[in-house]
Short mmCIF file of C-alpha atoms in Angstrom, two decimals:
data_model
loop_
_atom_site.label_atom_id
_atom_site.label_comp_id
_atom_site.label_asym_id
_atom_site.label_seq_id
_atom_site.Cartn_x
_atom_site.Cartn_y
_atom_site.Cartn_z
CA MET A 131 -27.55 39.89 13.03
CA ASN A 132 -29.11 37.53 11.06
CA ASN A 133 -27.21 36.14 7.60
CA GLY A 134 -29.29 33.26 7.07
CA ARG A 135 -28.31 31.59 10.46
CA ILE A 136 -32.10 30.90 11.05
CA PHE A 137 -31.46 28.16 8.86
CA GLY A 138 -28.84 26.52 11.06
CA ASN A 139 -26.22 24.66 9.49
CA ILE A 140 -28.14 24.55 6.19
CA SER A 141 -26.36 27.20 4.55
CA LYS A 142 -22.98 26.98 5.99
CA ARG A 143 -19.33 25.29 4.05
CA ASN A 144 -17.53 22.85 5.92
CA ILE A 145 -14.05 23.92 5.94
CA LYS A 146 -11.14 21.70 6.34
CA ILE A 147 -7.61 23.00 7.06
CA ILE A 148 -4.40 20.95 7.86
CA ILE A 149 -2.47 23.19 10.21
CA GLU A 150 1.52 23.09 11.21
CA TYR A 151 3.04 24.52 14.88
CA ASP A 152 5.52 24.84 17.34
CA GLY A 153 4.10 23.74 20.00
CA SER A 154 6.86 25.26 22.10
CA ARG A 155 4.95 27.84 24.11
CA TYR A 156 1.56 26.45 23.84
CA SER A 157 -0.37 24.71 26.45
CA GLY A 158 -1.19 21.97 23.74
CA TRP A 159 -3.72 22.27 21.34
CA GLN A 160 -7.00 21.61 23.28
CA ARG A 161 -9.04 24.93 24.15
CA LEU A 162 -9.05 25.75 27.77
CA GLY A 163 -9.65 29.13 28.34
CA LYS A 164 -12.45 31.60 26.96
CA THR A 165 -10.25 33.66 24.25
CA ALA A 166 -6.44 33.38 23.55
CA GLU A 167 -5.97 37.30 25.14
CA ASP A 168 -7.36 35.86 28.32
CA THR A 169 -4.05 33.29 28.28
CA ILE A 170 -1.21 34.85 26.48
CA GLY A 171 1.01 36.76 27.83
CA LYS A 172 -1.18 38.32 30.64
CA SER A 173 -0.34 35.42 33.50
CA ASN A 174 1.62 32.74 33.44
CA LYS A 175 -0.63 30.57 31.88
CA LYS A 176 -0.03 29.48 28.45
CA SER A 177 -2.87 29.76 25.47
CA SER A 178 -3.99 26.48 23.61
CA ILE A 179 -3.42 26.13 19.91
CA GLN A 180 -6.90 25.90 19.33
CA ALA A 181 -7.85 29.60 20.84
CA VAL A 182 -5.53 30.84 19.01
CA LEU A 183 -6.60 29.06 16.08
CA GLU A 184 -10.57 29.80 16.53
CA ASP A 185 -9.95 33.78 17.77
CA SER A 186 -8.40 34.47 14.55
CA PHE A 187 -10.64 32.33 12.17
CA SER A 188 -13.67 34.15 14.12
CA ARG A 189 -11.84 37.44 13.26
CA LEU A 190 -11.37 36.69 9.43
CA LEU A 191 -14.59 35.84 8.73
CA GLU A 192 -16.83 38.27 11.16
CA GLU A 193 -18.17 34.84 12.76
CA ASP A 194 -17.92 32.66 16.09
CA ILE A 195 -15.88 29.78 14.55
CA LYS A 196 -15.62 26.70 16.94
CA LEU A 197 -12.87 24.01 15.37
CA ILE A 198 -13.55 20.50 15.62
CA GLY A 199 -9.50 18.96 15.87
CA SER A 200 -8.17 15.35 14.59
CA GLY A 201 -7.37 15.20 17.82
CA ARG A 202 -5.12 16.78 21.24
CA THR A 203 -1.76 17.09 21.59
CA ASP A 204 0.16 17.61 24.69
CA ALA A 205 2.18 20.88 25.77
CA GLY A 206 5.17 21.19 23.89
CA VAL A 207 4.00 18.71 21.10
CA HIS A 208 4.73 20.10 17.64
CA ALA A 209 2.44 19.50 14.51
CA LEU A 210 3.28 19.36 10.71
CA GLY A 211 -0.11 17.77 9.55
CA GLN A 212 -2.50 18.30 12.10
CA VAL A 213 -6.03 18.39 10.71
CA ALA A 214 -9.58 20.55 12.25
CA ASN A 215 -12.76 21.48 10.43
CA PHE A 216 -15.42 24.11 10.79
CA TYR A 217 -18.83 25.45 9.73
CA SER A 218 -19.06 28.38 8.34
CA HIS A 219 -20.83 30.84 6.44
CA THR A 220 -18.75 32.69 5.00
CA LYS A 221 -18.37 33.42 1.12
CA LEU A 222 -14.52 34.31 0.87
CA PRO A 223 -12.76 32.07 -1.61
CA LEU A 224 -10.56 29.38 0.08
CA ARG A 225 -7.24 31.80 -1.08
CA GLU A 226 -8.21 34.41 0.23
CA MET A 227 -8.83 32.21 3.53
CA LEU A 228 -5.24 30.97 3.59
CA ILE A 229 -4.02 33.98 3.22
CA GLY A 230 -5.88 35.74 5.36
CA ILE A 231 -5.73 33.48 8.30
CA ASN A 232 -1.98 33.63 8.02
CA LYS A 233 -1.48 37.11 8.29
CA LEU A 234 -3.38 37.34 11.47
CA LEU A 235 -1.73 34.04 13.01
CA PRO A 236 1.23 34.30 15.33
CA GLU A 237 4.60 33.22 13.50
CA ASP A 238 4.51 29.97 15.02
CA ILE A 239 1.14 28.39 13.84
CA ALA A 240 0.94 28.32 9.68
CA VAL A 241 -2.29 27.07 8.19
CA VAL A 242 -1.42 25.27 5.29
CA GLU A 243 -4.04 23.89 3.40
CA VAL A 244 -7.46 25.08 3.14
CA LYS A 245 -10.62 22.88 1.25
CA GLU A 246 -14.02 22.84 1.69
CA VAL A 247 -15.06 19.17 2.39
CA ASP A 248 -18.43 17.17 2.32
CA PHE A 249 -20.89 17.99 4.83
CA ASP A 250 -20.12 15.03 7.10
CA PHE A 251 -16.55 15.49 6.97
CA HIS A 252 -15.40 14.93 10.88
CA SER A 253 -11.84 15.44 11.48
CA ARG A 254 -11.96 13.36 14.25
CA TYR A 255 -14.62 10.83 13.69
CA SER A 256 -13.73 10.48 9.96
CA ALA A 257 -9.89 10.12 10.55
CA LYS A 258 -8.74 6.53 9.23
CA ALA A 259 -5.13 6.22 10.66
CA LYS A 260 -2.27 9.38 12.08
CA THR A 261 1.52 9.27 12.21
CA TYR A 262 3.05 10.58 14.70
CA GLU A 263 7.06 10.91 14.58
CA TYR A 264 9.60 11.23 17.16
CA ARG A 265 13.19 13.06 16.93
CA ILE A 266 16.47 12.04 18.07
CA TYR A 267 19.19 14.22 18.00
CA MET A 268 21.96 11.91 18.60
CA GLY A 269 25.11 13.62 19.65
CA GLU A 270 28.01 14.85 22.37
CA THR A 271 26.00 18.20 22.07
CA GLN A 272 22.80 19.18 20.99
CA SER A 273 22.39 20.99 17.81
CA VAL A 274 21.43 24.65 18.77
CA PHE A 275 19.68 24.40 15.75
CA LEU A 276 17.23 21.20 17.19
CA ARG A 277 17.12 22.01 20.25
CA LYS A 278 13.22 22.62 20.37
CA TYR A 279 12.90 20.07 17.96
CA THR A 280 14.47 16.85 19.17
CA TYR A 281 15.48 14.82 22.22
CA HIS A 282 19.08 14.84 23.20
CA GLU A 283 20.66 11.74 23.38
CA PRO A 284 24.33 12.07 23.94
CA ASN A 285 24.89 8.07 24.04
CA ARG A 286 25.15 5.23 20.62
CA LEU A 287 21.61 4.08 20.34
CA ASN A 288 21.96 0.21 19.09
CA ILE A 289 19.26 1.08 16.14
CA GLU A 290 18.95 -2.64 14.83
CA HIS A 291 17.86 -3.28 18.55
CA MET A 292 15.24 -0.75 18.72
CA LYS A 293 14.09 -1.93 15.27
CA LYS A 294 13.64 -5.09 16.54
CA ALA A 295 11.29 -4.04 19.60
CA ALA A 296 9.54 -1.98 17.62
CA SER A 297 8.37 -4.97 14.83
CA TYR A 298 6.89 -6.26 17.91
CA LEU A 299 4.18 -3.21 18.41
CA VAL A 300 2.84 -3.46 14.66
CA GLY A 301 -0.60 -5.79 14.32
CA THR A 302 -3.40 -5.10 16.93
CA HIS A 303 -2.65 -5.49 20.53
CA ASP A 304 -3.77 -4.37 24.00
CA PHE A 305 -1.33 -1.53 24.53
CA LYS A 306 -2.53 -0.82 28.07
CA GLY A 307 1.22 -1.05 29.32
CA PHE A 308 1.91 2.01 27.34
CA SER A 309 -0.59 4.35 28.47
CA THR A 310 -1.33 6.45 31.44
CA ASP A 311 -4.35 4.72 32.29
CA ARG A 312 -7.42 7.25 32.32
CA ARG A 313 -9.97 5.39 30.65
CA ASP A 314 -11.80 3.35 33.34
CA GLY A 315 -13.17 -0.22 31.60
CA LYS A 316 -12.79 1.71 28.15
CA SER A 317 -10.55 -0.59 25.64
CA THR A 318 -6.95 -0.32 25.06
CA VAL A 319 -6.55 -2.36 22.28
CA ARG A 320 -5.26 -0.64 19.58
CA THR A 321 -3.65 -1.33 16.00
CA ILE A 322 -0.10 -0.29 14.61
CA ASP A 323 -0.11 -0.29 11.34
CA ASP A 324 3.88 0.59 11.14
CA VAL A 325 7.00 2.05 12.49
CA TYR A 326 9.67 3.49 10.63
CA PHE A 327 12.94 4.26 11.11
CA HIS A 328 14.99 7.24 9.31
CA VAL A 329 18.76 8.57 10.32
CA ASN A 330 19.75 11.46 8.26
CA GLY A 331 23.42 12.59 9.86
CA ASN A 332 22.42 12.94 13.90
CA VAL A 333 19.04 12.91 13.62
CA LEU A 334 17.11 10.01 13.85
CA ARG A 335 13.42 9.93 13.47
CA ILE A 336 11.16 7.58 14.65
CA GLY A 337 7.46 7.44 12.93
CA ILE A 338 4.43 5.32 13.76
CA THR A 339 1.33 4.84 11.93
CA GLY A 340 -2.13 3.50 13.39
CA ASN A 341 -5.53 3.80 14.07
CA GLY A 342 -5.42 5.37 17.43
CA PHE A 343 -3.28 6.10 20.55
CA LEU A 344 -3.98 5.88 24.26
CA TYR A 345 -2.99 8.57 26.39
CA ASN A 346 1.10 9.30 26.61
CA MET A 347 1.55 5.96 24.09
CA VAL A 348 3.92 7.71 22.08
CA ARG A 349 5.70 8.97 24.18
CA ILE A 350 5.97 5.32 26.52
CA ILE A 351 6.95 3.69 23.36
CA ILE A 352 9.35 5.89 22.31
CA GLY A 353 10.97 5.95 25.76
CA THR A 354 11.22 2.32 25.96
CA LEU A 355 12.69 1.84 22.65
CA ILE A 356 15.24 4.22 23.49
CA GLU A 357 16.21 2.24 26.02
CA ILE A 358 16.19 -0.53 24.74
CA GLY A 359 18.50 0.94 22.23
CA GLU A 360 20.90 2.64 24.82
CA GLY A 361 21.70 -1.39 25.92
CA ASN A 362 19.62 -0.74 29.35
CA ARG A 363 16.74 -2.91 28.27
CA GLY A 364 16.45 -5.98 26.25
CA THR A 365 13.88 -6.39 22.80
CA ASP A 366 12.11 -9.14 24.44
CA ASP A 367 11.01 -6.38 27.47
CA MET A 368 8.39 -5.00 24.54
CA LEU A 369 6.51 -8.28 24.28
CA ASN A 370 6.55 -8.22 28.24
CA ILE A 371 5.08 -5.16 28.26
CA LEU A 372 2.56 -6.29 25.59
CA ARG A 373 1.88 -9.33 27.65
CA ASN A 374 1.92 -8.12 31.41
CA LYS A 375 0.13 -4.90 30.31
CA ASP A 376 1.71 -3.36 32.96
CA ARG A 377 2.94 0.61 33.21
CA GLN A 378 5.21 -0.04 35.85
CA LYS A 379 6.88 -2.17 33.48
CA ALA A 380 7.69 0.03 30.55
CA GLY A 381 9.70 2.73 30.22
CA ILE A 382 9.93 6.42 30.93
CA THR A 383 7.09 9.05 29.06
CA ILE A 384 9.75 10.54 27.12
CA SER A 385 9.52 14.61 26.71
CA GLY A 386 6.85 15.87 23.81
CA HIS A 387 9.59 18.24 22.65
CA GLY A 388 10.82 15.68 20.25
CA LEU A 389 7.28 14.45 18.97
CA PHE A 390 5.53 15.74 16.01
CA LEU A 391 1.50 15.11 14.85
CA TYR A 392 2.89 14.41 11.26
CA GLN A 393 -0.11 12.93 9.23
CA VAL A 394 -4.12 12.61 9.95
CA TYR A 395 -5.57 10.05 6.96
CA TYR A 396 -8.74 9.97 5.73
CA GLU A 397 -11.08 7.89 3.12
CA ASN A 398 -10.84 8.84 -0.12
CA GLU A 399 -7.45 10.76 0.02
CA MET B 6 47.71 34.46 42.00
CA ASN B 7 51.13 33.88 40.00
CA ASN B 8 50.81 30.68 38.00
CA GLY B 9 53.53 30.60 35.72
CA ARG B 10 51.88 34.43 34.51
CA ILE B 11 55.92 35.73 34.73
CA PHE B 12 56.68 33.67 31.54
CA GLY B 13 54.00 35.34 29.46
CA ASN B 14 52.77 33.17 27.26
CA ILE B 15 55.47 30.51 27.43
CA SER B 16 53.77 27.82 29.38
CA LYS B 17 50.28 28.74 27.92
CA ARG B 18 48.29 26.25 25.54
CA ASN B 19 46.70 27.30 22.54
CA ILE B 20 42.92 25.80 22.14
CA LYS B 21 40.94 26.29 18.82
CA ILE B 22 37.62 25.76 19.50
CA ILE B 23 34.65 25.24 17.14
CA ILE B 24 31.40 27.18 17.79
CA GLU B 25 27.82 26.57 16.71
CA TYR B 26 25.14 29.67 17.22
CA ASP B 27 21.78 30.65 16.60
CA GLY B 28 22.12 34.42 16.19
CA SER B 29 19.09 35.23 16.45
CA ARG B 30 18.94 37.14 20.05
CA TYR B 31 21.98 38.46 19.73
CA SER B 32 24.26 41.86 18.63
CA GLY B 33 26.61 39.49 16.62
CA TRP B 34 30.12 37.83 17.02
CA GLN B 35 32.20 40.79 18.29
CA ARG B 36 32.29 42.00 22.32
CA LEU B 37 31.44 45.64 22.72
CA GLY B 38 30.41 45.71 26.05
CA LYS B 39 31.99 44.75 29.32
CA THR B 40 30.53 41.57 30.34
CA ALA B 41 27.74 39.23 28.88
CA GLU B 42 25.72 40.13 31.86
CA ASP B 43 26.37 43.63 31.72
CA THR B 44 24.07 43.41 28.61
CA ILE B 45 22.01 40.56 28.80
CA GLY B 46 18.44 40.61 29.94
CA LYS B 47 19.29 44.04 32.04
CA SER B 48 18.33 46.45 28.98
CA ASN B 49 17.12 46.34 25.64
CA LYS B 50 21.31 46.07 24.24
CA LYS B 51 21.76 42.81 23.10
CA SER B 52 25.29 40.94 24.15
CA SER B 53 27.31 39.36 21.88
CA ILE B 54 28.30 35.84 21.20
CA GLN B 55 31.56 36.72 21.81
CA ALA B 56 30.84 38.05 25.38
CA VAL B 57 28.93 35.12 26.40
CA LEU B 58 31.69 32.73 25.67
CA GLU B 59 34.47 34.74 26.81
CA ASP B 60 32.66 35.11 30.08
CA SER B 61 31.85 31.41 30.24
CA PHE B 62 35.44 30.11 29.46
CA SER B 63 36.85 32.96 32.40
CA ARG B 64 34.16 30.78 34.73
CA LEU B 65 35.28 27.72 33.49
CA LEU B 66 39.44 28.04 33.61
CA GLU B 67 39.39 30.59 36.55
CA GLU B 68 41.44 32.65 34.00
CA ASP B 69 40.66 35.73 31.88
CA ILE B 70 39.74 34.27 29.03
CA LYS B 71 40.25 36.38 24.99
CA LEU B 72 39.08 34.85 22.00
CA ILE B 73 40.51 35.53 18.42
CA GLY B 74 37.23 34.49 16.44
CA SER B 75 38.12 33.87 12.97
CA GLY B 76 35.83 36.69 11.99
CA ARG B 77 32.56 38.85 13.01
CA THR B 78 29.24 37.25 12.22
CA ASP B 79 26.37 40.31 11.74
CA ALA B 80 23.39 40.44 14.12
CA GLY B 81 21.21 37.41 13.79
CA VAL B 82 23.47 35.76 11.79
CA HIS B 83 24.21 32.33 12.48
CA ALA B 84 26.97 29.55 12.35
CA LEU B 85 27.41 25.87 12.28
CA GLY B 86 31.65 26.25 12.04
CA GLN B 87 32.55 29.46 13.50
CA VAL B 88 36.11 29.06 14.33
CA ALA B 89 38.03 30.96 17.73
CA ASN B 90 41.25 30.72 19.48
CA PHE B 91 42.67 31.36 23.06
CA TYR B 92 45.42 31.18 24.68
CA SER B 93 45.72 29.76 28.47
CA HIS B 94 47.77 28.16 31.73
CA THR B 95 44.86 25.41 31.94
CA LYS B 96 45.88 22.16 32.74
CA LEU B 97 42.47 20.53 32.04
CA PRO B 98 42.03 17.78 29.33
CA LEU B 99 39.80 18.79 25.97
CA ARG B 100 37.20 16.53 26.67
CA GLU B 101 36.49 18.02 30.24
CA MET B 102 37.02 21.38 28.58
CA LEU B 103 34.32 19.99 25.97
CA ILE B 104 31.83 19.00 28.56
CA GLY B 105 32.14 21.44 31.20
CA ILE B 106 31.92 24.53 28.41
CA ASN B 107 28.65 23.09 27.53
CA LYS B 108 27.22 23.33 30.61
CA LEU B 109 27.75 27.07 31.47
CA LEU B 110 26.63 28.08 27.82
CA PRO B 111 23.16 28.78 27.20
CA GLU B 112 21.33 26.58 24.47
CA ASP B 113 21.37 28.81 21.57
CA ILE B 114 25.50 28.57 21.90
CA ALA B 115 27.18 25.54 21.65
CA VAL B 116 31.18 24.72 21.64
CA VAL B 117 31.30 21.18 19.07
CA GLU B 118 34.92 21.00 18.81
CA VAL B 119 38.24 21.47 20.89
CA LYS B 120 41.33 20.80 20.29
CA GLU B 121 44.57 22.09 21.02
CA VAL B 122 46.72 23.62 18.27
CA ASP B 123 50.21 24.99 17.32
CA PHE B 124 51.28 28.11 19.30
CA ASP B 125 50.96 30.08 16.37
CA PHE B 126 47.70 29.29 15.11
CA HIS B 127 45.25 32.14 14.66
CA SER B 128 41.72 31.57 13.61
CA ARG B 129 42.10 34.91 11.45
CA TYR B 130 45.42 35.18 10.09
CA SER B 131 45.40 31.62 9.65
CA ALA B 132 42.27 30.93 7.51
CA LYS B 133 42.55 30.06 4.09
CA ALA B 134 38.94 30.01 2.79
CA LYS B 135 35.12 30.19 4.40
CA THR B 136 31.94 28.91 3.14
CA TYR B 137 28.75 30.92 4.23
CA GLU B 138 25.44 29.45 3.23
CA TYR B 139 22.23 31.34 2.89
CA ARG B 140 19.22 29.79 3.05
CA ILE B 141 15.63 30.35 1.28
CA TYR B 142 12.41 28.81 1.86
CA MET B 143 10.49 28.64 -0.89
CA GLY B 144 6.25 28.43 -0.25
CA GLU B 145 3.55 30.15 -0.04
CA THR B 146 3.41 30.50 4.20
CA GLN B 147 6.69 30.25 5.57
CA SER B 148 7.58 27.11 7.72
CA VAL B 149 7.09 27.64 11.54
CA PHE B 150 10.17 25.29 12.34
CA LEU B 151 12.59 27.17 9.67
CA ARG B 152 11.47 30.44 10.39
CA LYS B 153 14.01 31.88 12.48
CA TYR B 154 16.53 29.78 9.90
CA THR B 155 15.35 30.47 6.43
CA TYR B 156 14.43 33.54 4.15
CA HIS B 157 10.74 33.32 2.82
CA GLU B 158 10.41 33.43 -0.80
CA PRO B 159 7.10 33.18 -1.87
CA ASN B 160 7.84 33.50 -5.12
CA ARG B 161 8.77 30.63 -7.58
CA LEU B 162 12.57 31.01 -8.39
CA ASN B 163 14.02 30.35 -11.35
CA ILE B 164 17.36 28.55 -9.95
CA GLU B 165 18.86 27.95 -12.99
CA HIS B 166 19.05 31.97 -13.84
CA MET B 167 20.36 32.24 -10.27
CA LYS B 168 23.38 29.86 -11.23
CA LYS B 169 24.21 31.80 -14.39
CA ALA B 170 24.20 34.55 -12.84
CA ALA B 171 26.53 33.31 -9.86
CA SER B 172 28.77 31.61 -11.95
CA TYR B 173 30.13 35.30 -12.98
CA LEU B 174 31.44 35.82 -9.23
CA VAL B 175 34.10 32.81 -9.75
CA GLY B 176 37.54 33.61 -9.81
CA THR B 177 39.67 37.00 -8.70
CA HIS B 178 37.44 39.86 -8.90
CA ASP B 179 36.84 43.75 -7.45
CA PHE B 180 33.64 43.31 -5.26
CA LYS B 181 33.13 47.08 -4.60
CA GLY B 182 29.61 46.77 -6.35
CA PHE B 183 28.47 44.30 -3.37
CA SER B 184 29.58 46.10 -0.43
CA THR B 185 28.71 48.43 2.02
CA ASP B 186 31.94 50.33 1.88
CA ARG B 187 33.78 50.95 4.47
CA ARG B 188 36.88 50.36 3.60
CA ASP B 189 38.51 54.17 2.22
CA GLY B 190 41.27 52.90 -0.17
CA LYS B 191 41.93 49.17 1.23
CA SER B 192 41.49 46.75 -1.48
CA THR B 193 38.09 45.53 -2.65
CA VAL B 194 39.28 42.66 -4.71
CA ARG B 195 38.67 38.98 -3.82
CA THR B 196 38.71 35.49 -4.60
CA ILE B 197 35.30 33.37 -4.67
CA ASP B 198 36.34 29.75 -5.47
CA ASP B 199 32.86 28.17 -5.40
CA VAL B 200 28.87 28.97 -5.55
CA TYR B 201 27.05 26.11 -4.50
CA PHE B 202 22.88 25.72 -5.05
CA HIS B 203 21.32 22.74 -3.01
CA VAL B 204 17.75 22.36 -3.16
CA ASN B 205 15.89 19.93 -0.75
CA GLY B 206 11.92 19.61 -0.45
CA ASN B 207 10.83 23.73 -0.26
CA VAL B 208 14.33 24.56 1.35
CA LEU B 209 17.14 26.13 -1.19
CA ARG B 210 20.59 26.07 0.42
CA ILE B 211 23.26 28.64 -1.76
CA GLY B 212 26.88 28.07 -0.12
CA ILE B 213 29.82 30.45 -1.22
CA THR B 214 33.18 29.73 -0.78
CA GLY B 215 35.34 32.84 -0.77
CA ASN B 216 39.32 33.95 0.50
CA GLY B 217 37.61 36.59 2.07
CA PHE B 218 34.28 38.85 1.99
CA LEU B 219 33.30 42.51 2.22
CA TYR B 220 30.96 43.85 4.23
CA ASN B 221 27.64 42.78 3.67
CA MET B 222 28.78 41.13 0.46
CA VAL B 223 27.36 37.85 0.85
CA ARG B 224 24.04 39.16 1.63
CA ILE B 225 24.14 41.67 -1.26
CA ILE B 226 25.13 38.68 -3.26
CA ILE B 227 21.96 36.54 -2.32
CA GLY B 228 19.79 39.95 -2.48
CA THR B 229 20.75 40.37 -6.01
CA LEU B 230 20.68 36.54 -7.30
CA ILE B 231 16.79 36.53 -5.61
CA GLU B 232 16.00 39.60 -7.80
CA ILE B 233 17.26 37.81 -10.62
CA GLY B 234 15.78 34.66 -9.48
CA GLU B 235 12.49 36.03 -9.31
CA GLY B 236 12.73 37.65 -12.93
CA ASN B 237 13.04 41.15 -11.89
CA ARG B 238 16.45 41.32 -13.04
CA GLY B 239 18.61 39.07 -15.77
CA THR B 240 21.55 37.38 -15.26
CA ASP B 241 23.78 39.88 -16.93
CA ASP B 242 23.14 42.28 -14.48
CA MET B 243 25.91 40.58 -12.32
CA LEU B 244 28.42 41.08 -15.15
CA ASN B 245 27.54 44.48 -14.87
CA ILE B 246 27.71 45.31 -10.84
CA LEU B 247 31.01 43.61 -10.95
CA ARG B 248 32.02 46.27 -14.01
CA ASN B 249 30.36 48.56 -13.16
CA LYS B 250 31.35 48.69 -9.08
CA ASP B 251 28.28 50.48 -8.18
CA ARG B 252 26.88 49.66 -5.06
CA GLN B 253 23.34 51.08 -6.16
CA LYS B 254 23.23 48.67 -9.05
CA ALA B 255 23.15 45.90 -7.35
CA GLY B 256 20.18 44.47 -5.14
CA ILE B 257 18.78 44.64 -2.15
CA THR B 258 21.03 43.66 1.56
CA ILE B 259 19.22 40.74 2.13
CA SER B 260 18.25 39.61 6.29
CA GLY B 261 20.84 38.36 8.10
CA HIS B 262 18.12 35.53 9.87
CA GLY B 263 18.77 33.04 7.00
CA LEU B 264 22.75 33.54 6.57
CA PHE B 265 24.98 30.97 8.33
CA LEU B 266 28.64 30.82 8.59
CA TYR B 267 29.15 27.31 7.44
CA GLN B 268 32.87 26.13 7.79
CA VAL B 269 35.97 28.10 8.06
CA TYR B 270 39.41 26.63 6.39
CA TYR B 271 42.74 25.67 7.01
CA GLU B 272 45.55 24.30 5.80
CA ASN B 273 46.79 20.98 6.79
CA GLU B 274 43.14 20.14 7.57
#
C-alpha cells in the first residue's frame, strides 16, 4: 500500500496524547519485545505500556505507529499524565480517535486527551519540566483500596522534618548521590523547582517538580525523606548527601508502586 | 482439648471487629462453602469474605471461630466499615490479635479495629442504622485507578434533580418498589434517615443512611437516581415508585462494584 507515504512525513499529522495508566502489571513504559501479544499472557514476561499503546494505535489507524514518550517509567510505576506523540497519515477526527483507542486499550491504560500539535513537537525534547508524585499511606494497617497505589508506612512520620530536608533539594545541584549511577561521565546536575507535601486523611502525597531526573532519583529521594520522617536520620543528611555525592550515604530506593508520573510541562501551555 | 469449654460460653470473650474489604474477587460476604481453601483458586467458584475471615481467625486463635456479620454484602460490593463479632476463649491481647490477623489475611481484606464488647452485643441485632455509599465516576473515559470502585457515567448528571428526587426517600416508607422481592409477606417498610451527595473532582459519592435495607434496595435506588440525573426520568418518578410499589417502574439494579458498606451504627457509640 502507498497512502502517500512516498512523500515521507510531509503529509503526516503529529498527534500528542496524554495517558493514564495503572503500572501494576506492566514491565514499565519502554517497549522491549516485538508486540504486546508476544509478551502479555504467554510467558511470565510482562508487557510494556508503550507496546500495548503502539499495537492498539496501529490497529486503530491501520498504520505502523511508533510512540515517542516523554520518558520512561519503571516497572510498577503509574502515570496520571504521561505524554507521548506520534506521526500518522490518518484523517480520523481527534474525538473519534479518543473514543476508538480507549475501546481497544485494556482497562488499566487510558488515553485521556488527544491533540494535534506542531510538526516539530517532541514529547521528550520539548518538555520543560515534570512532576512526579509519591503517595504514602500512614496507618497501622494498609488500606485495601490503596494498596497498589501507596507505600505503607506504619510509623508516624514527622512531616515537618521531611519538609525541611526537602527544602534543601530545591535549586540546581549535583544529584549524583541520589541516583543509581549508569551515566559514565554524563552530567548529574539537575534543577528541582518545587517540592510539595499534601496530607489528606491517612494519605501523604509528596510532589517533586524539576527539569529532569536521574535514574531512580525520585525513589531514592523519597526513601531518604521517609527515613528522616521516621527519625532514623537527621534533616542535615540531605545536605550531606548533596555534598558528598555518595549513593551509599542516601536512603533506600523506595518501591515504585507509590510513584506516579503526574504531569509533563511544555512551553505555551 | 478442653480449655474450659464445658462451661459453654461463660468464659468466652465477645470480640467486635471492623473490616475493610475490596469485594472485587469475592462471592460476597456470606459463607456458603466449607472452607476458604475449598473455594479459592481450585475452581471457578469464588470464596466469601466471611469464610476467609473465619478460617484466618480460627488459625490465629487455634479455635473454631464463627463470625456474626452485621449483614450480607453482594458479590463485588466493598466495605469500609463492615462489622462482625465472635466469641472466643482466647487470652490474646487485642493489639496482638489485630496485628496477627492482618498477617494472615489476603491483601484485599483488612481488620482495622478489634474491641472487646459486652457479652450480649450482636453485630446484626444491635445495629441501629447503616450507611451505604455509592461512587460514580463522571467523565468521558473511566479512571484507570478507580475502575474497580466506581460506576462509570459518561453523561453529565443533573445532580440537583437527583438531590430533589432523593429527598422524597427520606422518612418511613414502603420500599417494595425498590427491592427484588423475596420476602413473601414480610414487611417492606423501612426508614431512611439521610441521603448525602458529595462531589470531588470527577467523583460523585451518594450516601444513604437507614435503619435497614431490602434486598438490592440501594442499588435500585441509585439506578433510578442515575436515570433521573441523565434526564431519562423526572424527579416525580421517585414519588410514583414509592406510591405504586412496583419494581417494574423503578430503574435498573446498578452494578455492585461502585457500592460500599460505609458504616454500621450502634447505641452508645
